[in-house]
Structures are given as structure tokens and as C-alpha cells.
Amino acid sequence: MMVLWEGFLQGLKGVWTVARVVIPLMIVLEIAQSNGLLQKLNRRLARPFKAIGLGEEGAFPIVVAMVFGLTFGSGVILNHVQEGKVSPQETKVIGTFMALAHALIEDTIIFMSLGAPLLILVLPRVMVGYFMAYLVHRRNQHTMLTEGHNIQSVN
Amino acid sequence: MLEVNGEMLARGARAGLKTTWELAKVVVPTAMLVVIFKASGLLDVITDFFAPYMGLFGLPGEAAVVLFSGYFVNLYAAAGSILALSLSTKEITILAVMLTFAHSLLVELPISRKAGSPIGYTLLIRLGCSLGSGLILGVILS
């Protein structure tokens, strides 16, 4: 019984450590979102996203996923696909980036509260996500070029 | 200027409390479970079995429990396991990076698929980056 109690207390302590950061943070995020700051962030990030073949509409699911998590980012993508705002090529790039770098705030808080340093929790995910997305973009370009070439040679 | 009103504060606080509750539901039982593993000697068996593999990442064998709870359940479960084990900050850091790349796979792989990425592809890049980052950090940090 003592053992169970010890585990219970350790668990609660962990919950408290995370909760005292998560609750204020969620309030800040809510204020940011209600004020349209996400859209502003999206516009600021336009240039690096352009290099991996994404316009403003294509970058938005990634920004949403990075801040709020994969479920929300996927929701935005689904919406965009239905409305024809992103191409199948863009979807691949977005999906790759999102799978590796999402919920950056929440995931980072969990491990920071356990003692891991901030930068090593954020930078590798964003950098590797970006790099892999870039590779997918290059591959998209390559496929489009060779397909275009084939069509020309058939004609 | 930023506009702030009571409704935003309430919505944010609700979201934070919800996250805390989700967290508590997983972290507390996981920490208790791992403590039982420890007391029953099961943890020693797991530790011995996984020691050679975990060694590749500069981690002790018992870190396998953290890795599996993160991969199969979620990061909260991984946090619960970390709380119940006594790992160094270096070991926690390596596990954290590995787990940020790949976690909650049973839930997140289907989500990615819905958004247009095949399960096999997402699994490959996420697990690849997770294990790769572990190998690199294992060398750099030790």
C-alpha cells in the first residue's frame, strides 16, 4: 500500500508542476488567438514557408499544428483540401512537417518541467521537420518536371 | 492593441483545466504502475532485457519503460514513468528529444492519415527521427 501511495504522490506532484504552467499558458494562447495573432505570425513566416513550396494557405495548418497540436492542424488541412485551398503536393509537404513538429508548446512544457532544456526540445523538431518537408518539396518538383517532360514528349 | 475580455480568460482557463485533468488521468496511474513494477521486481527484468538496446542511446535499460509508454500511450504516460524512475537530467533530455519526434503513435498515426499522410510513411519518418536523434544524442552527451 505504501508503494501505491508513493506512486500516487509522485504522479500528483508531476501534474502540479505541469498545471501551473499549462493553465496560464492556455489563457495567453486564447487571448492571442482571439486577437488574430496566429494569422499575423503566419504572414511573418511567409518567406521560409515559400521555400518549401507553401503559400499562406498552405502554411496555416502548420502554424496551427505547431501551436495547438496535430488534431487541430489536421482539421485545418481537411478543411483546406475540401475547399481546394491546398494542392495534393502541398498536403504532402504539410503532413511531413506537421508529423514531426506539432504541439510545440504543450510537449515542450511537459519535458521542461522534468528538467530538459528548452532549446533542445524545440529546435531539433522544427529543423528536422523543415528539412524533411523540404526534401518532399524537392521530390514534388522533380516529379512534376519529369511528368511535364513525358507529356511533352508524348505530344 | 490586444483586446482582452472575461470570456477569453474563462475559455483559456477551461482549456488549461481540461489539459490538467487529461494529464492527471494518465500521469497518476502510470506513476503508480511503474512504482509497482519497481517493487515487484518486474522492472529489473525489463531493465536487464533492454539494457543492451537502450545503451545505444546512452540510456539505462529501465528507460525502455519511458520510451514505450510514450510511443504507445502518450507523453503524459512517459512523464509519469519518468517521475517514478530515478533518471538523470541527461537521460531525461535524451528521452525527451526521442519522444518529441514520435509519441502517441496509436492515436496520431490515424490522425495524420486522415490529413493525407499514409500510416507507413508517417511511422517511418517519426520513428526514424526518434531513433536517429537518440543515437546522435547518446554519442554527443555521453
PDB file of C-alpha atoms in Angstrom:
ATOM      1  CA  MET A   1       0.000   0.000   0.000  1.00  0.00           C
ATOM      2  CA  MET A   2       2.833   2.366   0.902  1.00  0.00           C
ATOM      3  CA  VAL A   3       4.206   1.806  -2.586  1.00  0.00           C
ATOM      4  CA  LEU A   4       0.950   2.781  -4.277  1.00  0.00           C
ATOM      5  CA  TRP A   5       0.703   5.902  -2.135  1.00  0.00           C
ATOM      6  CA  GLU A   6       4.242   6.862  -3.085  1.00  0.00           C
ATOM      7  CA  GLY A   7       3.421   6.485  -6.783  1.00  0.00           C
ATOM      8  CA  PHE A   8       0.220   8.470  -6.337  1.00  0.00           C
ATOM      9  CA  LEU A   9       2.071  11.354  -4.686  1.00  0.00           C
ATOM     10  CA  GLN A  10       4.801  11.367  -7.335  1.00  0.00           C
ATOM     11  CA  GLY A  11       2.140  11.485 -10.033  1.00  0.00           C
ATOM     12  CA  LEU A  12       0.275  14.345  -8.361  1.00  0.00           C
ATOM     13  CA  LYS A  13       3.478  16.307  -7.934  1.00  0.00           C
ATOM     14  CA  GLY A  14       4.120  15.952 -11.660  1.00  0.00           C
ATOM     15  CA  VAL A  15       0.595  17.073 -12.507  1.00  0.00           C
ATOM     16  CA  TRP A  16       1.009  20.170 -10.346  1.00  0.00           C
ATOM     17  CA  THR A  17       4.365  21.006 -11.956  1.00  0.00           C
ATOM     18  CA  VAL A  18       2.818  20.995 -15.409  1.00  0.00           C
ATOM     19  CA  ALA A  19      -0.545  22.511 -14.436  1.00  0.00           C
ATOM     20  CA  ARG A  20       0.912  25.696 -13.008  1.00  0.00           C
ATOM     21  CA  VAL A  21       2.455  26.423 -16.416  1.00  0.00           C
ATOM     22  CA  VAL A  22      -0.243  25.000 -18.680  1.00  0.00           C
ATOM     23  CA  ILE A  23      -3.221  26.897 -17.238  1.00  0.00           C
ATOM     24  CA  PRO A  24      -1.735  30.426 -17.533  1.00  0.00           C
ATOM     25  CA  LEU A  25      -0.347  29.499 -20.935  1.00  0.00           C
ATOM     26  CA  MET A  26      -3.709  28.358 -22.273  1.00  0.00           C
ATOM     27  CA  ILE A  27      -5.168  31.705 -21.193  1.00  0.00           C
ATOM     28  CA  VAL A  28      -2.408  33.579 -23.048  1.00  0.00           C
ATOM     29  CA  LEU A  29      -2.945  31.406 -26.148  1.00  0.00           C
ATOM     30  CA  GLU A  30      -6.676  32.032 -26.081  1.00  0.00           C
ATOM     31  CA  ILE A  31      -6.065  35.806 -25.962  1.00  0.00           C
ATOM     32  CA  ALA A  32      -3.549  35.520 -28.795  1.00  0.00           C
ATOM     33  CA  GLN A  33      -5.952  33.553 -30.942  1.00  0.00           C
ATOM     34  CA  SER A  34      -8.921  35.823 -30.264  1.00  0.00           C
ATOM     35  CA  ASN A  35      -6.806  38.757 -31.420  1.00  0.00           C
ATOM     36  CA  GLY A  36      -5.814  37.119 -34.686  1.00  0.00           C
ATOM     37  CA  LEU A  37      -2.137  36.886 -33.706  1.00  0.00           C
ATOM     38  CA  LEU A  38      -1.896  33.462 -35.356  1.00  0.00           C
ATOM     39  CA  GLN A  39      -2.659  34.977 -38.753  1.00  0.00           C
ATOM     40  CA  LYS A  40      -0.032  37.653 -38.131  1.00  0.00           C
ATOM     41  CA  LEU A  41       2.552  35.013 -37.179  1.00  0.00           C
ATOM     42  CA  ASN A  42       1.607  33.136 -40.326  1.00  0.00           C
ATOM     43  CA  ARG A  43       2.305  36.188 -42.508  1.00  0.00           C
ATOM     44  CA  ARG A  44       5.674  36.728 -40.822  1.00  0.00           C
ATOM     45  CA  LEU A  45       6.673  33.156 -41.588  1.00  0.00           C
ATOM     46  CA  ALA A  46       5.709  33.504 -45.248  1.00  0.00           C
ATOM     47  CA  ARG A  47       9.242  33.542 -46.648  1.00  0.00           C
ATOM     48  CA  PRO A  48      10.642  30.313 -45.098  1.00  0.00           C
ATOM     49  CA  PHE A  49       7.422  28.506 -45.979  1.00  0.00           C
ATOM     50  CA  LYS A  50       7.658  29.690 -49.562  1.00  0.00           C
ATOM     51  CA  ALA A  51      10.999  27.883 -49.863  1.00  0.00           C
ATOM     52  CA  ILE A  52       9.225  24.584 -49.205  1.00  0.00           C
ATOM     53  CA  GLY A  53       6.500  25.335 -51.718  1.00  0.00           C
ATOM     54  CA  LEU A  54       3.785  26.593 -49.383  1.00  0.00           C
ATOM     55  CA  GLY A  55       1.685  29.719 -49.796  1.00  0.00           C
ATOM     56  CA  GLU A  56      -0.083  31.464 -46.918  1.00  0.00           C
ATOM     57  CA  GLU A  57      -2.979  29.000 -47.039  1.00  0.00           C
ATOM     58  CA  GLY A  58      -0.616  26.036 -47.037  1.00  0.00           C
ATOM     59  CA  ALA A  59       1.459  27.365 -44.149  1.00  0.00           C
ATOM     60  CA  PHE A  60      -1.538  27.993 -41.908  1.00  0.00           C
ATOM     61  CA  PRO A  61      -2.220  24.330 -40.947  1.00  0.00           C
ATOM     62  CA  ILE A  62       1.453  24.039 -39.914  1.00  0.00           C
ATOM     63  CA  VAL A  63       1.301  27.145 -37.731  1.00  0.00           C
ATOM     64  CA  VAL A  64      -1.920  25.884 -36.136  1.00  0.00           C
ATOM     65  CA  ALA A  65      -0.395  22.425 -35.567  1.00  0.00           C
ATOM     66  CA  MET A  66       2.793  23.889 -34.060  1.00  0.00           C
ATOM     67  CA  VAL A  67       0.813  25.964 -31.579  1.00  0.00           C
ATOM     68  CA  PHE A  68      -2.278  23.846 -30.844  1.00  0.00           C
ATOM     69  CA  GLY A  69      -1.372  20.296 -31.864  1.00  0.00           C
ATOM     70  CA  LEU A  70      -1.778  17.728 -34.592  1.00  0.00           C
ATOM     71  CA  THR A  71      -5.534  17.286 -34.261  1.00  0.00           C
ATOM     72  CA  PHE A  72      -6.192  20.979 -34.858  1.00  0.00           C
ATOM     73  CA  GLY A  73      -3.654  21.202 -37.695  1.00  0.00           C
ATOM     74  CA  SER A  74      -5.221  18.171 -39.382  1.00  0.00           C
ATOM     75  CA  GLY A  75      -8.644  19.743 -39.015  1.00  0.00           C
ATOM     76  CA  VAL A  76      -7.417  22.838 -40.840  1.00  0.00           C
ATOM     77  CA  ILE A  77      -5.823  20.737 -43.596  1.00  0.00           C
ATOM     78  CA  LEU A  78      -9.017  18.738 -44.126  1.00  0.00           C
ATOM     79  CA  ASN A  79     -10.938  21.971 -44.425  1.00  0.00           C
ATOM     80  CA  HIS A  80      -8.409  23.431 -46.841  1.00  0.00           C
ATOM     81  CA  VAL A  81      -8.428  20.298 -49.007  1.00  0.00           C
ATOM     82  CA  GLN A  82     -12.225  20.323 -49.170  1.00  0.00           C
ATOM     83  CA  GLU A  83     -12.222  23.962 -50.158  1.00  0.00           C
ATOM     84  CA  GLY A  84      -9.487  23.378 -52.728  1.00  0.00           C
ATOM     85  CA  LYS A  85      -7.093  25.773 -50.983  1.00  0.00           C
ATOM     86  CA  VAL A  86      -4.127  23.366 -50.945  1.00  0.00           C
ATOM     87  CA  SER A  87      -2.841  21.045 -53.671  1.00  0.00           C
ATOM     88  CA  PRO A  88      -2.061  17.332 -53.137  1.00  0.00           C
ATOM     89  CA  GLN A  89       1.646  18.249 -53.392  1.00  0.00           C
ATOM     90  CA  GLU A  90       1.265  20.828 -50.658  1.00  0.00           C
ATOM     91  CA  THR A  91      -0.629  18.328 -48.500  1.00  0.00           C
ATOM     92  CA  LYS A  92       2.398  16.006 -48.546  1.00  0.00           C
ATOM     93  CA  VAL A  93       4.747  18.793 -47.504  1.00  0.00           C
ATOM     94  CA  ILE A  94       2.397  19.969 -44.748  1.00  0.00           C
ATOM     95  CA  GLY A  95       1.796  16.413 -43.479  1.00  0.00           C
ATOM     96  CA  THR A  96       5.527  15.743 -43.209  1.00  0.00           C
ATOM     97  CA  PHE A  97       6.269  18.949 -41.323  1.00  0.00           C
ATOM     98  CA  MET A  98       3.272  18.538 -39.029  1.00  0.00           C
ATOM     99  CA  ALA A  99       4.012  14.919 -38.119  1.00  0.00           C
ATOM    100  CA  LEU A 100       7.424  15.882 -36.744  1.00  0.00           C
ATOM    101  CA  ALA A 101       6.753  19.320 -35.266  1.00  0.00           C
ATOM    102  CA  HIS A 102       3.414  19.853 -33.548  1.00  0.00           C
ATOM    103  CA  ALA A 103       2.081  20.872 -30.122  1.00  0.00           C
ATOM    104  CA  LEU A 104       5.450  22.530 -29.579  1.00  0.00           C
ATOM    105  CA  ILE A 105       4.210  24.436 -26.555  1.00  0.00           C
ATOM    106  CA  GLU A 106       2.481  21.653 -24.671  1.00  0.00           C
ATOM    107  CA  ASP A 107       5.072  18.938 -25.409  1.00  0.00           C
ATOM    108  CA  THR A 108       7.893  21.296 -24.500  1.00  0.00           C
ATOM    109  CA  ILE A 109       6.300  22.241 -21.177  1.00  0.00           C
ATOM    110  CA  ILE A 110       5.896  18.597 -20.166  1.00  0.00           C
ATOM    111  CA  PHE A 111       9.595  17.816 -20.583  1.00  0.00           C
ATOM    112  CA  MET A 112      10.866  21.197 -19.426  1.00  0.00           C
ATOM    113  CA  SER A 113       9.056  20.674 -16.146  1.00  0.00           C
ATOM    114  CA  LEU A 114      11.001  17.399 -15.851  1.00  0.00           C
ATOM    115  CA  GLY A 115      14.323  19.194 -16.377  1.00  0.00           C
ATOM    116  CA  ALA A 116      15.114  19.020 -20.114  1.00  0.00           C
ATOM    117  CA  PRO A 117      16.441  22.285 -21.653  1.00  0.00           C
ATOM    118  CA  LEU A 118      14.043  24.376 -23.782  1.00  0.00           C
ATOM    119  CA  LEU A 119      16.050  24.702 -26.998  1.00  0.00           C
ATOM    120  CA  ILE A 120      16.810  21.015 -27.421  1.00  0.00           C
ATOM    121  CA  LEU A 121      13.092  20.315 -27.153  1.00  0.00           C
ATOM    122  CA  VAL A 122      12.091  22.784 -29.867  1.00  0.00           C
ATOM    123  CA  LEU A 123      14.937  23.299 -32.353  1.00  0.00           C
ATOM    124  CA  PRO A 124      15.537  19.701 -33.497  1.00  0.00           C
ATOM    125  CA  ARG A 125      11.843  19.150 -34.217  1.00  0.00           C
ATOM    126  CA  VAL A 126      11.406  22.358 -36.196  1.00  0.00           C
ATOM    127  CA  MET A 127      14.697  21.973 -38.051  1.00  0.00           C
ATOM    128  CA  VAL A 128      14.245  18.299 -38.928  1.00  0.00           C
ATOM    129  CA  GLY A 129      10.570  18.875 -39.787  1.00  0.00           C
ATOM    130  CA  TYR A 130      11.529  21.723 -42.101  1.00  0.00           C
ATOM    131  CA  PHE A 131      14.334  19.753 -43.701  1.00  0.00           C
ATOM    132  CA  MET A 132      12.174  16.680 -44.336  1.00  0.00           C
ATOM    133  CA  ALA A 133       9.394  18.907 -45.707  1.00  0.00           C
ATOM    134  CA  TYR A 134      11.998  20.498 -47.993  1.00  0.00           C
ATOM    135  CA  LEU A 135      13.016  17.065 -49.294  1.00  0.00           C
ATOM    136  CA  VAL A 136       9.365  16.242 -50.014  1.00  0.00           C
ATOM    137  CA  HIS A 137       9.004  19.588 -51.814  1.00  0.00           C
ATOM    138  CA  ARG A 138      12.084  18.883 -53.951  1.00  0.00           C
ATOM    139  CA  ARG A 139      10.720  15.473 -54.784  1.00  0.00           C
ATOM    140  CA  ASN A 140       7.370  17.046 -55.734  1.00  0.00           C
ATOM    141  CA  GLN A 141       9.153  19.471 -58.062  1.00  0.00           C
ATOM    142  CA  HIS A 142      11.155  16.656 -59.601  1.00  0.00           C
ATOM    143  CA  THR A 143       8.036  14.535 -60.184  1.00  0.00           C
ATOM    144  CA  MET A 144       6.208  17.453 -61.732  1.00  0.00           C
ATOM    145  CA  LEU A 145       9.147  18.198 -64.035  1.00  0.00           C
ATOM    146  CA  THR A 146       9.514  14.622 -65.269  1.00  0.00           C
ATOM    147  CA  GLU A 147       5.761  14.253 -65.680  1.00  0.00           C
ATOM    148  CA  GLY A 148       5.662  17.522 -67.632  1.00  0.00           C
ATOM    149  CA  HIS A 149       8.503  16.239 -69.766  1.00  0.00           C
ATOM    150  CA  ASN A 150       6.667  12.989 -70.500  1.00  0.00           C
ATOM    151  CA  ILE A 151       3.538  14.806 -71.541  1.00  0.00           C
ATOM    152  CA  GLN A 152       5.584  16.970 -73.894  1.00  0.00           C
ATOM    153  CA  SER A 153       7.339  14.026 -75.461  1.00  0.00           C
ATOM    154  CA  VAL A 154       4.031  12.217 -75.984  1.00  0.00           C
ATOM    155  CA  ASN A 155       2.659  15.285 -77.740  1.00  0.00           C
TER     156      ASN A 155
ATOM    157  CA  MET B   1      -3.779  46.794 -29.210  1.00  0.00           C
ATOM    158  CA  LEU B   2      -4.617  43.445 -27.679  1.00  0.00           C
ATOM    159  CA  GLU B   3      -8.210  43.030 -26.692  1.00  0.00           C
ATOM    160  CA  VAL B   4      -8.775  41.034 -23.519  1.00  0.00           C
ATOM    161  CA  ASN B   5     -12.158  40.161 -22.059  1.00  0.00           C
ATOM    162  CA  GLY B   6     -13.592  37.860 -19.408  1.00  0.00           C
ATOM    163  CA  GLU B   7     -14.823  35.381 -21.956  1.00  0.00           C
ATOM    164  CA  MET B   8     -11.302  34.804 -23.319  1.00  0.00           C
ATOM    165  CA  LEU B   9      -9.930  34.350 -19.814  1.00  0.00           C
ATOM    166  CA  ALA B  10     -12.667  31.853 -18.988  1.00  0.00           C
ATOM    167  CA  ARG B  11     -12.154  29.912 -22.236  1.00  0.00           C
ATOM    168  CA  GLY B  12      -8.389  29.788 -21.696  1.00  0.00           C
ATOM    169  CA  ALA B  13      -8.740  28.703 -18.073  1.00  0.00           C
ATOM    170  CA  ARG B  14     -11.195  25.997 -19.085  1.00  0.00           C
ATOM    171  CA  ALA B  15      -8.797  24.696 -21.747  1.00  0.00           C
ATOM    172  CA  GLY B  16      -5.961  24.697 -19.195  1.00  0.00           C
ATOM    173  CA  LEU B  17      -8.018  22.836 -16.599  1.00  0.00           C
ATOM    174  CA  LYS B  18      -9.087  20.319 -19.207  1.00  0.00           C
ATOM    175  CA  THR B  19      -5.459  19.660 -20.147  1.00  0.00           C
ATOM    176  CA  THR B  20      -4.578  19.324 -16.461  1.00  0.00           C
ATOM    177  CA  TRP B  21      -7.359  16.795 -15.951  1.00  0.00           C
ATOM    178  CA  GLU B  22      -6.289  14.792 -19.033  1.00  0.00           C
ATOM    179  CA  LEU B  23      -2.764  14.914 -17.669  1.00  0.00           C
ATOM    180  CA  ALA B  24      -3.773  13.752 -14.188  1.00  0.00           C
ATOM    181  CA  LYS B  25      -5.842  10.865 -15.573  1.00  0.00           C
ATOM    182  CA  VAL B  26      -2.718   9.441 -17.231  1.00  0.00           C
ATOM    183  CA  VAL B  27       0.240  10.620 -15.152  1.00  0.00           C
ATOM    184  CA  VAL B  28      -1.005   9.419 -11.763  1.00  0.00           C
ATOM    185  CA  PRO B  29      -1.940   5.834 -12.791  1.00  0.00           C
ATOM    186  CA  THR B  30       1.271   5.473 -14.841  1.00  0.00           C
ATOM    187  CA  ALA B  31       3.459   6.620 -11.963  1.00  0.00           C
ATOM    188  CA  MET B  32       1.661   4.150  -9.672  1.00  0.00           C
ATOM    189  CA  LEU B  33       2.035   1.343 -12.190  1.00  0.00           C
ATOM    190  CA  VAL B  34       5.755   1.938 -12.619  1.00  0.00           C
ATOM    191  CA  VAL B  35       6.217   2.065  -8.840  1.00  0.00           C
ATOM    192  CA  ILE B  36       4.522  -1.347  -8.672  1.00  0.00           C
ATOM    193  CA  PHE B  37       6.825  -2.606 -11.444  1.00  0.00           C
ATOM    194  CA  LYS B  38       9.724  -1.432  -9.319  1.00  0.00           C
ATOM    195  CA  ALA B  39       8.538  -3.050  -6.082  1.00  0.00           C
ATOM    196  CA  SER B  40       7.594  -6.358  -7.724  1.00  0.00           C
ATOM    197  CA  GLY B  41      10.941  -6.849  -9.445  1.00  0.00           C
ATOM    198  CA  LEU B  42       9.343  -6.718 -12.910  1.00  0.00           C
ATOM    199  CA  LEU B  43      11.265  -3.530 -13.622  1.00  0.00           C
ATOM    200  CA  ASP B  44      14.562  -5.385 -13.087  1.00  0.00           C
ATOM    201  CA  VAL B  45      13.544  -7.960 -15.687  1.00  0.00           C
ATOM    202  CA  ILE B  46      12.632  -5.211 -18.182  1.00  0.00           C
ATOM    203  CA  THR B  47      15.842  -3.350 -17.345  1.00  0.00           C
ATOM    204  CA  ASP B  48      18.067  -6.384 -17.930  1.00  0.00           C
ATOM    205  CA  PHE B  49      16.340  -7.273 -21.170  1.00  0.00           C
ATOM    206  CA  PHE B  50      16.511  -3.817 -22.736  1.00  0.00           C
ATOM    207  CA  ALA B  51      19.880  -2.695 -21.318  1.00  0.00           C
ATOM    208  CA  PRO B  52      21.880  -3.533 -24.482  1.00  0.00           C
ATOM    209  CA  TYR B  53      19.424  -1.718 -26.783  1.00  0.00           C
ATOM    210  CA  MET B  54      18.947   1.313 -24.558  1.00  0.00           C
ATOM    211  CA  GLY B  55      22.724   1.512 -24.237  1.00  0.00           C
ATOM    212  CA  LEU B  56      22.836   2.583 -27.900  1.00  0.00           C
ATOM    213  CA  PHE B  57      21.070   5.802 -26.883  1.00  0.00           C
ATOM    214  CA  GLY B  58      23.177   6.333 -23.761  1.00  0.00           C
ATOM    215  CA  LEU B  59      20.223   5.208 -21.629  1.00  0.00           C
ATOM    216  CA  PRO B  60      19.807   2.624 -18.861  1.00  0.00           C
ATOM    217  CA  GLY B  61      17.580  -0.415 -19.530  1.00  0.00           C
ATOM    218  CA  GLU B  62      14.689   0.886 -17.434  1.00  0.00           C
ATOM    219  CA  ALA B  63      14.351   3.841 -19.842  1.00  0.00           C
ATOM    220  CA  ALA B  64      12.593   1.363 -22.169  1.00  0.00           C
ATOM    221  CA  VAL B  65       9.520   1.757 -19.944  1.00  0.00           C
ATOM    222  CA  VAL B  66       9.505   5.515 -20.600  1.00  0.00           C
ATOM    223  CA  LEU B  67      10.029   5.054 -24.335  1.00  0.00           C
ATOM    224  CA  PHE B  68       7.225   2.504 -24.677  1.00  0.00           C
ATOM    225  CA  SER B  69       4.745   4.455 -22.586  1.00  0.00           C
ATOM    226  CA  GLY B  70       5.466   7.485 -24.781  1.00  0.00           C
ATOM    227  CA  TYR B  71       5.294   5.632 -28.114  1.00  0.00           C
ATOM    228  CA  PHE B  72       2.183   3.613 -27.335  1.00  0.00           C
ATOM    229  CA  VAL B  73       0.266   5.790 -24.869  1.00  0.00           C
ATOM    230  CA  ASN B  74       1.314   9.441 -24.823  1.00  0.00           C
ATOM    231  CA  LEU B  75       3.769  11.964 -23.433  1.00  0.00           C
ATOM    232  CA  TYR B  76       1.860  12.220 -20.172  1.00  0.00           C
ATOM    233  CA  ALA B  77       2.371   8.499 -19.601  1.00  0.00           C
ATOM    234  CA  ALA B  78       6.062   8.948 -20.414  1.00  0.00           C
ATOM    235  CA  ALA B  79       6.184  11.785 -17.864  1.00  0.00           C
ATOM    236  CA  GLY B  80       4.501   9.565 -15.287  1.00  0.00           C
ATOM    237  CA  SER B  81       7.135   6.858 -15.849  1.00  0.00           C
ATOM    238  CA  ILE B  82       9.956   9.399 -15.616  1.00  0.00           C
ATOM    239  CA  LEU B  83       8.560  10.647 -12.299  1.00  0.00           C
ATOM    240  CA  ALA B  84       8.545   7.130 -10.852  1.00  0.00           C
ATOM    241  CA  LEU B  85      12.057   6.197 -12.032  1.00  0.00           C
ATOM    242  CA  SER B  86      15.245   7.907 -10.974  1.00  0.00           C
ATOM    243  CA  LEU B  87      16.846   9.084 -14.211  1.00  0.00           C
ATOM    244  CA  SER B  88      19.483  11.791 -14.606  1.00  0.00           C
ATOM    245  CA  THR B  89      18.746  15.079 -16.384  1.00  0.00           C
ATOM    246  CA  LYS B  90      20.914  13.919 -19.282  1.00  0.00           C
ATOM    247  CA  GLU B  91      18.874  10.731 -19.627  1.00  0.00           C
ATOM    248  CA  ILE B  92      15.594  12.635 -19.362  1.00  0.00           C
ATOM    249  CA  THR B  93      16.816  15.017 -22.084  1.00  0.00           C
ATOM    250  CA  ILE B  94      17.670  12.170 -24.478  1.00  0.00           C
ATOM    251  CA  LEU B  95      14.299  10.516 -23.844  1.00  0.00           C
ATOM    252  CA  ALA B  96      12.518  13.854 -24.266  1.00  0.00           C
ATOM    253  CA  VAL B  97      14.029  14.514 -27.702  1.00  0.00           C
ATOM    254  CA  MET B  98      13.366  10.954 -28.872  1.00  0.00           C
ATOM    255  CA  LEU B  99       9.785  11.176 -27.663  1.00  0.00           C
ATOM    256  CA  THR B 100       9.032  14.611 -29.101  1.00  0.00           C
ATOM    257  CA  PHE B 101       9.654  13.118 -32.560  1.00  0.00           C
ATOM    258  CA  ALA B 102       7.461  10.049 -32.001  1.00  0.00           C
ATOM    259  CA  HIS B 103       4.687   9.700 -29.431  1.00  0.00           C
ATOM    260  CA  SER B 104       1.021   8.674 -29.033  1.00  0.00           C
ATOM    261  CA  LEU B 105       1.507   6.717 -32.234  1.00  0.00           C
ATOM    262  CA  LEU B 106      -1.703   4.717 -31.909  1.00  0.00           C
ATOM    263  CA  VAL B 107      -3.692   7.947 -31.846  1.00  0.00           C
ATOM    264  CA  GLU B 108      -1.597  10.247 -34.012  1.00  0.00           C
ATOM    265  CA  LEU B 109      -0.838   7.948 -36.956  1.00  0.00           C
ATOM    266  CA  PRO B 110      -4.556   7.673 -37.826  1.00  0.00           C
ATOM    267  CA  ILE B 111      -4.898  11.464 -37.411  1.00  0.00           C
ATOM    268  CA  SER B 112      -2.056  12.014 -39.896  1.00  0.00           C
ATOM    269  CA  ARG B 113      -3.640   9.533 -42.267  1.00  0.00           C
ATOM    270  CA  LYS B 114      -6.888  11.485 -42.165  1.00  0.00           C
ATOM    271  CA  ALA B 115      -4.879  14.551 -43.136  1.00  0.00           C
ATOM    272  CA  GLY B 116      -3.459  12.707 -46.141  1.00  0.00           C
ATOM    273  CA  SER B 117      -0.230  11.005 -44.976  1.00  0.00           C
ATOM    274  CA  PRO B 118      -0.131   7.178 -45.206  1.00  0.00           C
ATOM    275  CA  ILE B 119       0.461   5.406 -41.872  1.00  0.00           C
ATOM    276  CA  GLY B 120       3.592   3.579 -43.042  1.00  0.00           C
ATOM    277  CA  TYR B 121       5.197   6.815 -44.241  1.00  0.00           C
ATOM    278  CA  THR B 122       4.452   8.766 -41.055  1.00  0.00           C
ATOM    279  CA  LEU B 123       5.610   5.872 -38.861  1.00  0.00           C
ATOM    280  CA  LEU B 124       8.847   5.631 -40.824  1.00  0.00           C
ATOM    281  CA  ILE B 125       9.808   9.300 -40.593  1.00  0.00           C
ATOM    282  CA  ARG B 126       8.730   9.715 -36.969  1.00  0.00           C
ATOM    283  CA  LEU B 127      10.349   6.549 -35.624  1.00  0.00           C
ATOM    284  CA  GLY B 128      13.378   7.149 -37.845  1.00  0.00           C
ATOM    285  CA  CYS B 129      13.908  10.643 -36.447  1.00  0.00           C
ATOM    286  CA  SER B 130      13.246   9.403 -32.913  1.00  0.00           C
ATOM    287  CA  LEU B 131      15.784   6.569 -33.023  1.00  0.00           C
ATOM    288  CA  GLY B 132      18.233   8.656 -35.068  1.00  0.00           C
ATOM    289  CA  SER B 133      18.150  11.551 -32.610  1.00  0.00           C
ATOM    290  CA  GLY B 134      18.633   9.061 -29.754  1.00  0.00           C
ATOM    291  CA  LEU B 135      21.718   7.585 -31.392  1.00  0.00           C
ATOM    292  CA  ILE B 136      23.194  11.038 -32.043  1.00  0.00           C
ATOM    293  CA  LEU B 137      22.449  12.386 -28.559  1.00  0.00           C
ATOM    294  CA  GLY B 138      23.701   9.168 -26.984  1.00  0.00           C
ATOM    295  CA  VAL B 139      27.080   9.847 -28.580  1.00  0.00           C
ATOM    296  CA  ILE B 140      27.159  13.632 -28.065  1.00  0.00           C
ATOM    297  CA  LEU B 141      26.000  13.709 -24.459  1.00  0.00           C
ATOM    298  CA  SER B 142      27.958  10.779 -23.069  1.00  0.00           C
TER     299      SER B 142
END
